[in-house]
XYZ file of C-alpha atoms in Angstrom:
555
model
C -8.207 -52.013 50.806
C -6.471 -53.041 54.047
C -3.227 -51.317 53.135
C -4.719 -47.936 53.230
C -5.822 -48.638 56.908
C -2.037 -48.632 57.927
C -1.363 -44.865 58.781
C 2.236 -44.947 57.413
C 1.304 -46.282 54.178
C -2.205 -44.272 53.955
C -0.039 -41.054 54.484
C 2.485 -41.881 52.034
C -0.298 -42.646 49.332
C -2.027 -39.286 50.128
C 1.170 -37.319 49.902
C 1.881 -38.586 46.417
C -1.671 -38.465 45.407
C -1.126 -36.400 42.189
C 1.760 -38.513 41.101
C -0.468 -41.552 41.470
C -2.827 -39.962 39.077
C -0.478 -38.610 36.653
C 0.841 -42.345 36.444
C -2.463 -43.723 35.517
C -2.882 -40.885 32.883
C 0.405 -42.038 31.555
C -0.900 -45.572 31.707
C -4.086 -44.838 29.851
C -2.222 -43.187 27.102
C 0.346 -45.983 26.878
C -2.699 -48.494 26.362
C -4.133 -46.317 23.824
C -0.995 -46.693 21.768
C -1.953 -50.351 21.461
C -5.626 -49.718 20.115
C -6.030 -50.198 16.519
C -6.158 -47.317 14.149
C -9.943 -46.100 13.673
C -11.498 -45.200 10.261
C -11.713 -42.757 8.509
C -9.334 -39.966 9.293
C -6.647 -41.592 11.595
C -6.678 -44.759 9.161
C -6.074 -42.311 6.051
C -3.327 -40.597 7.877
C -1.718 -43.916 8.890
C -2.081 -45.116 5.408
C -0.267 -42.016 4.034
C 2.488 -42.282 6.449
C 2.860 -45.663 5.531
C 3.321 -44.911 1.810
C 5.581 -41.977 2.650
C 7.775 -44.405 4.865
C 8.014 -46.739 2.033
C 8.545 -44.182 -0.914
C 10.930 -42.044 1.108
C 9.390 -39.082 -0.580
C 8.549 -36.642 1.958
C 8.233 -33.201 0.228
C 5.373 -34.469 -1.887
C 2.347 -36.131 -0.012
C 0.671 -38.836 -1.721
C -2.238 -41.174 -0.918
C -2.432 -44.436 -2.686
C 0.141 -42.993 -5.289
C -2.211 -39.773 -6.022
C -1.635 -36.213 -5.060
C -2.867 -35.442 -1.540
C -3.725 -31.759 -0.848
C -5.501 -31.561 2.608
C -3.377 -31.317 5.781
C 0.213 -30.260 6.221
C 2.726 -32.909 6.549
C 4.026 -33.105 10.150
C 1.966 -35.856 11.268
C 2.987 -37.826 8.247
C 6.665 -37.170 8.679
C 6.583 -38.033 12.416
C 4.385 -41.310 11.877
C 6.344 -42.524 8.711
C 9.869 -42.022 10.657
C 8.184 -44.353 13.611
C 6.942 -46.756 11.065
C 10.079 -47.163 9.546
C 11.578 -48.684 12.788
C 8.338 -50.127 14.298
C 6.390 -51.223 11.308
C 2.894 -50.442 10.181
C 1.558 -51.296 13.614
C -0.656 -49.318 16.005
C 2.296 -48.187 18.001
C 4.433 -47.409 14.844
C 1.738 -44.801 13.628
C 0.561 -43.419 17.202
C 3.971 -43.018 19.271
C 5.220 -39.558 18.310
C 1.841 -37.829 18.283
C 1.082 -39.262 21.616
C 4.345 -38.372 23.001
C 4.014 -34.751 21.586
C 0.628 -34.566 23.400
C 1.858 -35.895 26.709
C 4.411 -33.041 26.570
C 1.537 -30.501 26.377
C 0.770 -31.348 29.968
C 4.365 -30.275 30.854
C 4.043 -27.044 29.077
C 0.569 -26.570 30.700
C 2.296 -27.050 34.128
C 4.931 -24.423 33.531
C 2.480 -21.827 32.345
C 0.072 -22.177 35.254
C 3.096 -22.578 37.604
C 4.696 -19.112 36.250
C 1.346 -16.998 36.314
C -0.448 -18.824 39.564
C 1.444 -21.102 41.568
C 2.685 -24.849 41.549
C -0.575 -26.216 42.875
C -2.642 -24.799 40.082
C -0.345 -26.000 37.605
C -0.642 -29.561 38.879
C -4.407 -29.446 39.037
C -4.506 -27.812 35.574
C -2.391 -30.728 34.314
C -4.716 -33.384 36.085
C -7.728 -31.658 34.645
C -6.323 -31.435 31.090
C -5.180 -34.923 31.197
C -8.421 -36.482 32.106
C -10.854 -34.636 29.578
C -12.285 -36.789 27.353
C -10.874 -34.729 24.615
C -7.512 -35.697 25.835
C -8.309 -39.327 26.076
C -9.492 -39.432 22.505
C -6.526 -37.596 21.193
C -4.300 -40.223 22.632
C -6.536 -42.988 20.820
C -8.011 -41.545 17.496
C -4.769 -40.091 16.140
C -5.265 -36.956 14.026
C -3.409 -33.642 13.819
C -5.062 -32.002 16.896
C -2.846 -33.622 19.277
C 0.276 -32.094 17.758
C -1.347 -28.600 17.133
C -2.212 -28.636 20.958
C 1.220 -29.227 22.297
C 2.825 -26.957 19.801
C 0.131 -24.304 20.733
C 0.558 -24.503 24.504
C 4.262 -24.465 24.127
C 4.394 -21.237 22.164
C 1.772 -19.833 24.612
C 4.151 -20.458 27.421
C 7.340 -19.377 25.724
C 5.518 -16.009 24.317
C 4.450 -15.323 27.997
C 8.027 -15.934 29.040
C 9.056 -13.368 26.652
C 6.457 -10.818 27.978
C 7.887 -11.270 31.385
C 11.541 -11.695 30.912
C 11.997 -9.951 27.589
C 14.456 -12.295 26.321
C 14.714 -13.039 22.614
C 15.382 -16.682 23.209
C 11.997 -17.113 24.207
C 10.632 -15.381 21.063
C 12.744 -17.556 18.883
C 11.963 -20.689 20.474
C 8.110 -19.701 20.301
C 8.680 -19.262 16.678
C 9.906 -22.779 16.403
C 6.684 -24.011 18.346
C 4.610 -21.787 15.984
C 6.134 -23.325 12.948
C 5.446 -26.708 14.406
C 1.795 -25.871 15.097
C 1.422 -24.616 11.388
C 3.254 -27.945 9.919
C 0.541 -29.641 12.034
C -2.683 -28.117 11.055
C -1.964 -24.807 8.937
C -2.415 -21.227 9.650
C -4.419 -21.942 12.772
C -1.177 -22.673 14.335
C -0.391 -18.884 14.288
C -3.735 -17.639 14.778
C -4.394 -19.138 18.064
C -1.207 -18.089 19.838
C -1.520 -14.557 18.211
C -5.072 -14.392 19.561
C -4.006 -15.339 23.149
C -1.087 -12.972 23.277
C -3.071 -9.888 21.689
C -6.138 -10.452 23.846
C -3.827 -10.348 27.084
C -2.075 -7.355 25.931
C -5.262 -5.321 25.064
C -6.812 -6.282 28.414
C -3.793 -5.176 30.286
C -3.460 -1.859 28.282
C -0.018 -2.742 27.221
C -0.396 -1.054 23.769
C 3.483 -0.665 23.182
C 4.047 -4.130 23.557
C 1.421 -4.712 20.662
C 3.278 -2.867 18.244
C 7.011 -4.088 19.355
C 8.932 -4.684 16.407
C 10.651 -7.478 18.331
C 7.479 -9.584 17.282
C 8.921 -9.813 13.476
C 11.499 -12.079 14.852
C 9.066 -14.605 15.353
C 8.655 -15.056 11.583
C 12.252 -16.128 11.208
C 12.185 -19.478 12.918
C 8.387 -20.099 11.446
C 9.919 -19.559 7.821
C 12.587 -21.864 8.621
C 10.401 -24.546 9.783
C 7.876 -24.052 6.988
C 10.335 -23.816 4.129
C 10.504 -27.536 3.435
C 6.781 -27.904 3.197
C 6.444 -24.705 1.071
C 8.825 -26.135 -1.529
C 7.268 -29.474 -1.550
C 3.934 -27.701 -2.196
C 5.226 -25.326 -4.848
C 6.946 -28.296 -6.572
C 3.873 -30.572 -6.483
C 1.113 -28.268 -7.335
C 2.166 -24.591 -8.501
C 4.496 -25.753 -10.983
C 1.722 -28.104 -12.506
C -1.430 -26.007 -13.156
C -2.603 -28.973 -15.238
C -3.432 -31.083 -12.026
C -6.731 -31.304 -10.325
C -6.584 -31.820 -6.276
C -9.179 -31.768 -3.627
C -11.872 -30.850 -6.173
C -9.798 -27.785 -7.352
C -8.707 -27.521 -10.830
C -4.902 -26.105 -11.211
C -4.580 -25.560 -7.351
C -2.123 -23.487 -5.990
C -0.541 -25.716 -3.199
C 0.514 -22.409 -1.192
C -2.701 -20.713 -1.501
C -4.653 -23.832 -0.321
C -2.422 -24.021 2.631
C -2.244 -20.551 3.717
C -5.926 -19.631 3.038
C -8.578 -21.791 1.612
C -7.982 -24.994 3.945
C -8.299 -23.050 7.273
C -9.909 -19.313 6.752
C -11.384 -20.385 3.550
C -14.053 -22.404 5.687
C -14.826 -18.957 7.254
C -14.883 -16.727 4.173
C -16.233 -19.221 2.041
C -13.388 -19.850 -0.305
C -13.636 -23.544 0.603
C -16.654 -25.514 -0.406
C -16.693 -27.713 2.535
C -19.694 -27.348 4.470
C -21.421 -29.701 6.962
C -24.287 -27.381 7.854
C -23.354 -27.518 11.626
C -24.970 -24.539 13.482
C -23.193 -21.852 15.247
C -23.851 -23.427 18.813
C -22.278 -26.635 17.384
C -19.132 -26.650 19.654
C -21.335 -25.410 22.810
C -22.731 -28.837 22.199
C -19.676 -30.857 21.955
C -17.853 -29.418 24.786
C -20.505 -30.647 27.203
C -18.980 -34.000 26.496
C -15.579 -33.273 25.611
C -14.478 -31.391 28.751
C -16.090 -33.846 31.103
C -15.762 -34.435 34.026
C -15.039 -30.817 34.554
C -17.684 -29.010 33.040
C -19.720 -28.202 36.160
C -16.323 -26.297 37.334
C -15.298 -24.820 33.826
C -18.666 -23.104 33.151
C -18.390 -21.083 36.529
C -14.505 -20.639 36.174
C -15.020 -19.136 32.484
C -18.032 -16.821 34.070
C -15.604 -15.667 36.743
C -12.567 -15.034 34.496
C -14.409 -13.184 31.779
C -16.435 -11.030 34.449
C -13.157 -10.318 36.328
C -12.118 -8.339 33.240
C -14.837 -5.619 33.857
C -15.143 -6.009 37.753
C -11.668 -5.977 39.161
C -9.559 -2.412 39.362
C -7.450 -1.433 36.607
C -4.367 -1.759 38.452
C -5.185 -5.271 39.247
C -6.186 -6.284 35.806
C -3.110 -5.122 34.340
C -1.143 -7.426 36.567
C -3.395 -10.442 36.031
C -3.046 -13.283 33.373
C -5.680 -13.101 30.493
C -3.856 -15.460 27.919
C -6.022 -18.316 29.044
C -9.022 -16.358 28.481
C -8.141 -14.826 25.290
C -6.864 -18.175 24.035
C -10.143 -19.873 24.697
C -12.557 -17.493 23.692
C -11.316 -15.647 20.454
C -10.635 -18.913 18.762
C -13.845 -20.423 20.000
C -15.772 -17.642 18.461
C -13.736 -17.790 15.168
C -14.262 -21.520 14.941
C -17.830 -21.474 15.737
C -18.140 -18.887 12.469
C -16.506 -21.745 10.335
C -18.846 -23.341 7.571
C -17.276 -27.033 8.422
C -17.142 -28.058 12.132
C -16.184 -31.253 13.609
C -15.546 -31.828 17.560
C -11.860 -32.126 17.402
C -11.334 -28.638 16.115
C -11.799 -27.307 19.509
C -9.414 -29.536 21.285
C -6.346 -27.270 21.170
C -8.224 -24.724 23.343
C -8.602 -27.232 26.269
C -5.235 -26.389 27.891
C -6.682 -22.885 28.291
C -9.709 -24.252 29.862
C -8.008 -26.315 32.105
C -5.797 -23.681 33.519
C -8.902 -21.249 34.031
C -10.628 -24.086 35.901
C -7.802 -25.093 38.045
C -7.285 -21.407 39.248
C -11.012 -21.436 39.929
C -11.096 -24.326 42.171
C -8.059 -23.328 43.735
C -9.477 -20.059 44.821
C -13.167 -20.899 45.596
C -13.270 -24.644 46.250
C -14.580 -23.914 49.939
C -17.374 -21.435 48.790
C -18.629 -23.978 46.150
C -22.279 -24.931 47.110
C -22.760 -28.442 48.283
C -25.473 -29.042 45.799
C -22.957 -28.465 43.030
C -20.537 -30.966 44.672
C -23.246 -33.524 45.034
C -24.108 -33.098 41.187
C -20.593 -33.677 40.522
C -20.476 -36.926 42.194
C -23.777 -37.990 40.484
C -21.807 -37.417 37.048
C -18.713 -39.436 38.123
C -21.127 -42.071 39.398
C -22.730 -42.197 35.885
C -19.069 -42.598 34.517
C -18.290 -45.434 36.856
C -21.622 -46.930 35.970
C -20.839 -46.922 32.237
C -17.653 -48.625 33.170
C -19.159 -51.278 35.052
C -21.658 -51.770 32.088
C -18.960 -52.037 29.453
C -17.144 -55.293 31.445
C -20.429 -56.848 32.640
C -22.772 -56.157 29.735
C -21.837 -54.283 26.643
C -18.544 -56.227 26.204
C -18.523 -58.826 28.951
C -14.891 -59.165 30.191
C -13.855 -62.944 30.517
C -11.121 -62.068 32.868
C -12.097 -61.383 36.521
C -9.073 -58.710 36.941
C -11.160 -56.004 35.287
C -14.036 -56.198 37.645
C -11.443 -56.422 40.506
C -9.705 -53.323 39.364
C -13.238 -51.558 39.209
C -13.917 -52.495 42.544
C -10.575 -51.076 43.704
C -10.882 -47.780 42.019
C -14.312 -47.575 43.485
C -13.145 -48.119 47.020
C -10.489 -45.503 46.198
C -12.990 -43.134 45.167
C -14.645 -42.861 48.665
C -11.149 -43.316 50.478
C -10.004 -40.047 48.592
C -13.027 -38.216 49.450
C -12.688 -39.380 53.060
C -8.864 -38.724 53.165
C -9.275 -35.197 51.352
C -7.693 -32.584 53.550
C -9.289 -29.375 51.777
C -12.031 -28.499 49.713
C -10.118 -28.431 46.499
C -9.139 -32.144 47.068
C -12.710 -33.223 47.825
C -13.781 -32.235 44.360
C -10.652 -33.273 42.386
C -9.669 -36.712 43.950
C -12.825 -38.334 43.575
C -13.521 -37.018 39.977
C -10.024 -38.131 38.996
C -10.625 -41.574 40.418
C -13.929 -41.978 38.663
C -13.108 -40.637 35.281
C -9.844 -42.575 35.062
C -11.791 -45.910 35.756
C -14.034 -44.988 33.186
C -11.090 -44.241 30.654
C -9.297 -47.533 31.688
C -12.302 -49.525 30.892
C -12.689 -47.985 27.560
C -9.058 -48.242 26.809
C -8.938 -52.093 28.013
C -12.436 -53.365 27.175
C -14.518 -51.072 25.041
C -12.201 -49.764 22.140
C -10.282 -53.372 21.600
C -13.675 -55.147 21.207
C -15.464 -52.251 19.344
C -12.800 -52.048 16.589
C -13.207 -55.702 16.086
C -15.942 -54.616 13.915
C -13.831 -52.630 11.469
C -13.416 -55.363 8.971
C -11.176 -53.518 6.739
C -8.575 -53.734 9.572
C -9.401 -57.212 10.421
C -8.945 -58.380 6.725
C -5.697 -56.132 6.243
C -4.192 -58.010 9.340
C -5.200 -61.322 7.897
C -3.931 -60.576 4.593
C -0.540 -59.479 6.023
C -0.461 -63.043 7.564
C -1.313 -65.079 4.672
C 0.254 -62.955 2.035
C -1.803 -63.839 -1.217
C -0.193 -63.454 -4.661
C -2.739 -61.156 -5.717
C -5.347 -59.106 -3.535
C -8.222 -56.911 -4.641
C -11.144 -54.959 -2.854
C -14.577 -54.727 -4.402
C -17.368 -52.297 -3.476
C -16.131 -51.819 0.178
C -12.898 -50.186 1.299
C -11.208 -48.831 4.497
C -7.667 -47.414 4.662
C -6.927 -49.696 7.327
C -7.119 -52.393 4.651
C -4.001 -50.735 3.135
C -2.128 -49.781 6.661
C -2.507 -53.279 7.940
C -1.954 -55.360 5.000
C 1.306 -52.868 4.364
C 0.381 -51.830 0.580
C -2.249 -50.028 -1.342
C -4.633 -52.998 -2.151
C -6.179 -52.264 -5.711
C -9.709 -52.135 -6.418
C -11.321 -54.441 -8.930
C -14.505 -53.007 -10.720
C -17.543 -55.092 -11.600
C -16.576 -55.437 -15.621
C -13.333 -56.678 -14.492
C -14.540 -59.599 -12.146
C -14.658 -62.079 -15.027
C -11.135 -61.526 -15.938
C -9.659 -61.795 -12.476
C -6.867 -64.349 -12.037
C -7.549 -67.674 -10.298
C -6.052 -67.612 -6.945
C -6.825 -64.195 -6.475
C -8.229 -62.946 -3.116
C -11.140 -60.330 -3.071
C -12.470 -58.347 -0.157
C -16.157 -58.055 -1.036
C -19.624 -57.340 0.874
C -21.437 -60.684 1.292
C -24.607 -59.001 -0.775
C -22.664 -58.738 -3.745
C -21.118 -62.237 -3.815
C -23.264 -63.195 -6.755
C -21.241 -60.972 -9.087
C -18.263 -63.161 -8.675
C -17.109 -66.183 -10.792
C -16.697 -69.408 -9.120
C -14.956 -68.689 -5.681
C -14.183 -70.362 -2.442
C -14.935 -68.357 0.941
C -11.948 -67.820 3.172
C -13.414 -65.996 5.689
C -16.450 -64.073 6.797
C -16.414 -60.918 8.723
C -18.636 -58.665 11.019
C -18.734 -55.181 9.833
C -19.947 -51.934 11.362
C -18.899 -48.214 11.071
C -18.010 -47.393 14.443
C -17.930 -43.800 14.194
C -21.775 -44.255 13.743
C -22.400 -45.774 17.158
C -26.046 -46.229 18.251
C -27.851 -47.882 21.132
C -28.813 -50.735 19.017
C -25.284 -51.668 18.377
C -24.309 -51.072 22.054
C -27.233 -53.341 23.208
C -25.779 -56.844 22.712
C -29.301 -58.327 22.108
C -29.694 -56.216 19.082
C -26.144 -55.666 17.835
C -26.622 -58.506 15.288
C -29.284 -56.637 13.690
C -26.914 -53.703 12.843
C -23.948 -55.925 11.544
C -23.275 -56.366 7.746
C -21.221 -59.196 6.799
C -17.982 -58.894 4.609
C -16.090 -61.711 3.050
C -12.703 -62.706 1.779
C -12.850 -65.080 -0.930
C -10.484 -66.810 -3.412
C -11.294 -66.995 -6.944
C -11.193 -70.598 -8.333
C -9.896 -71.843 -11.785
C -12.352 -71.632 -14.604
């Protein structure tokens, strides 16, 4: 990279190094907007949002015309709005959740800057924005990105209230807590409450715990939740004859405020996936990469400081991030139903603690730990190379050129780093971002071609058949990309289907059909069940199923 040899250009490039990485994080997020919506959850939510956009019925959530009682409606409201303008496209579904998630970086910066310093804030943002959890939240859009954003904003505003005692911060925090609850239920209140309460206990601010002003938070929360509560009451509580989510005569309000969230801990919810108590200890090993080697000692340092430092120092320190991470982490670990993305809203706290730790102790960290970190980053770079040269070979040479440029930058940053923190930070950022770029530009676009419902939905949207059905295979992306709820046709109905109708069907059940014409064959694989046999191009064909789009002929 000759332009980096020039001292002026090199100096400029290094001076604005953090802006460079922030720009790449933004670019990766924008690329992820264009990637297909994944089955099952994201495609289901996109389908619901599209249906809401078409019906204009916002207070009662429906899925394929049936009552839907699971997630709160904020994601559907936002995505239905953008779908109304941008259509049932990838960007149409993803744009608002990703924008909200990017705003969480700003809130993380404000919080860390207020309690520590500007550099800690910037490092925290860079760490959070490059975790695998953040990358997945910008790609596989669920409710967790919205929840993460509103939680860290509410935490920042509540901390400002603690320091400045201005009611405006308390009321603004209430709006954000209401938004978090609209995104994923009462956990949106529990997470901030746990973080602030833990901080006040550790700093012995007992009077502030029982400050009557906290009641004011409930006013904006109630205002934000009022439309949803009204919709739930009208849809369910007034209709005890209904059955939804496996519950007969459900109370929508009870389900929202208790069953769906805390019911998974108390046993009121029937959902149970037998995940062990240490499940999140396993998932965080990947989700927080490439910062695990720094996060573990940072968490230990923060936790041990509670007991080691003098009371006077402890009372002036920040414990919100520690409480905001540990208390919800323990609570979620007791849940009867666990999935990796449940702990994603805790990652801003992890980033803040890790950034503070690196800023303080980078010079004291042992050399062997840095070498392990360099090895981890090289593994990520190696995987990026495997993606474009072997797993899904890139036909355009520019991806290989981009990989080489970033690898050269990797060593240049390490050489140019003027302090120990940058020697850790800059190469790690370079390595993880080239990995994420290759995932966004090459891996996911090629991987999702094997979700045949989405491919069929796009084809149907172009060809616009008069009658379209699916039999024995379904994906919510079929509805989303085709633009309407494609009806199913059962085996006893196959002989009565009209000539000219199209049917989406697995290849192994084609023999059930009356005379037909094959329109197109698709490769199919459940991408959420990745395995080495599929990843290996030599054995991939063995893991693929065939699905077909056929037209029924006159009889």
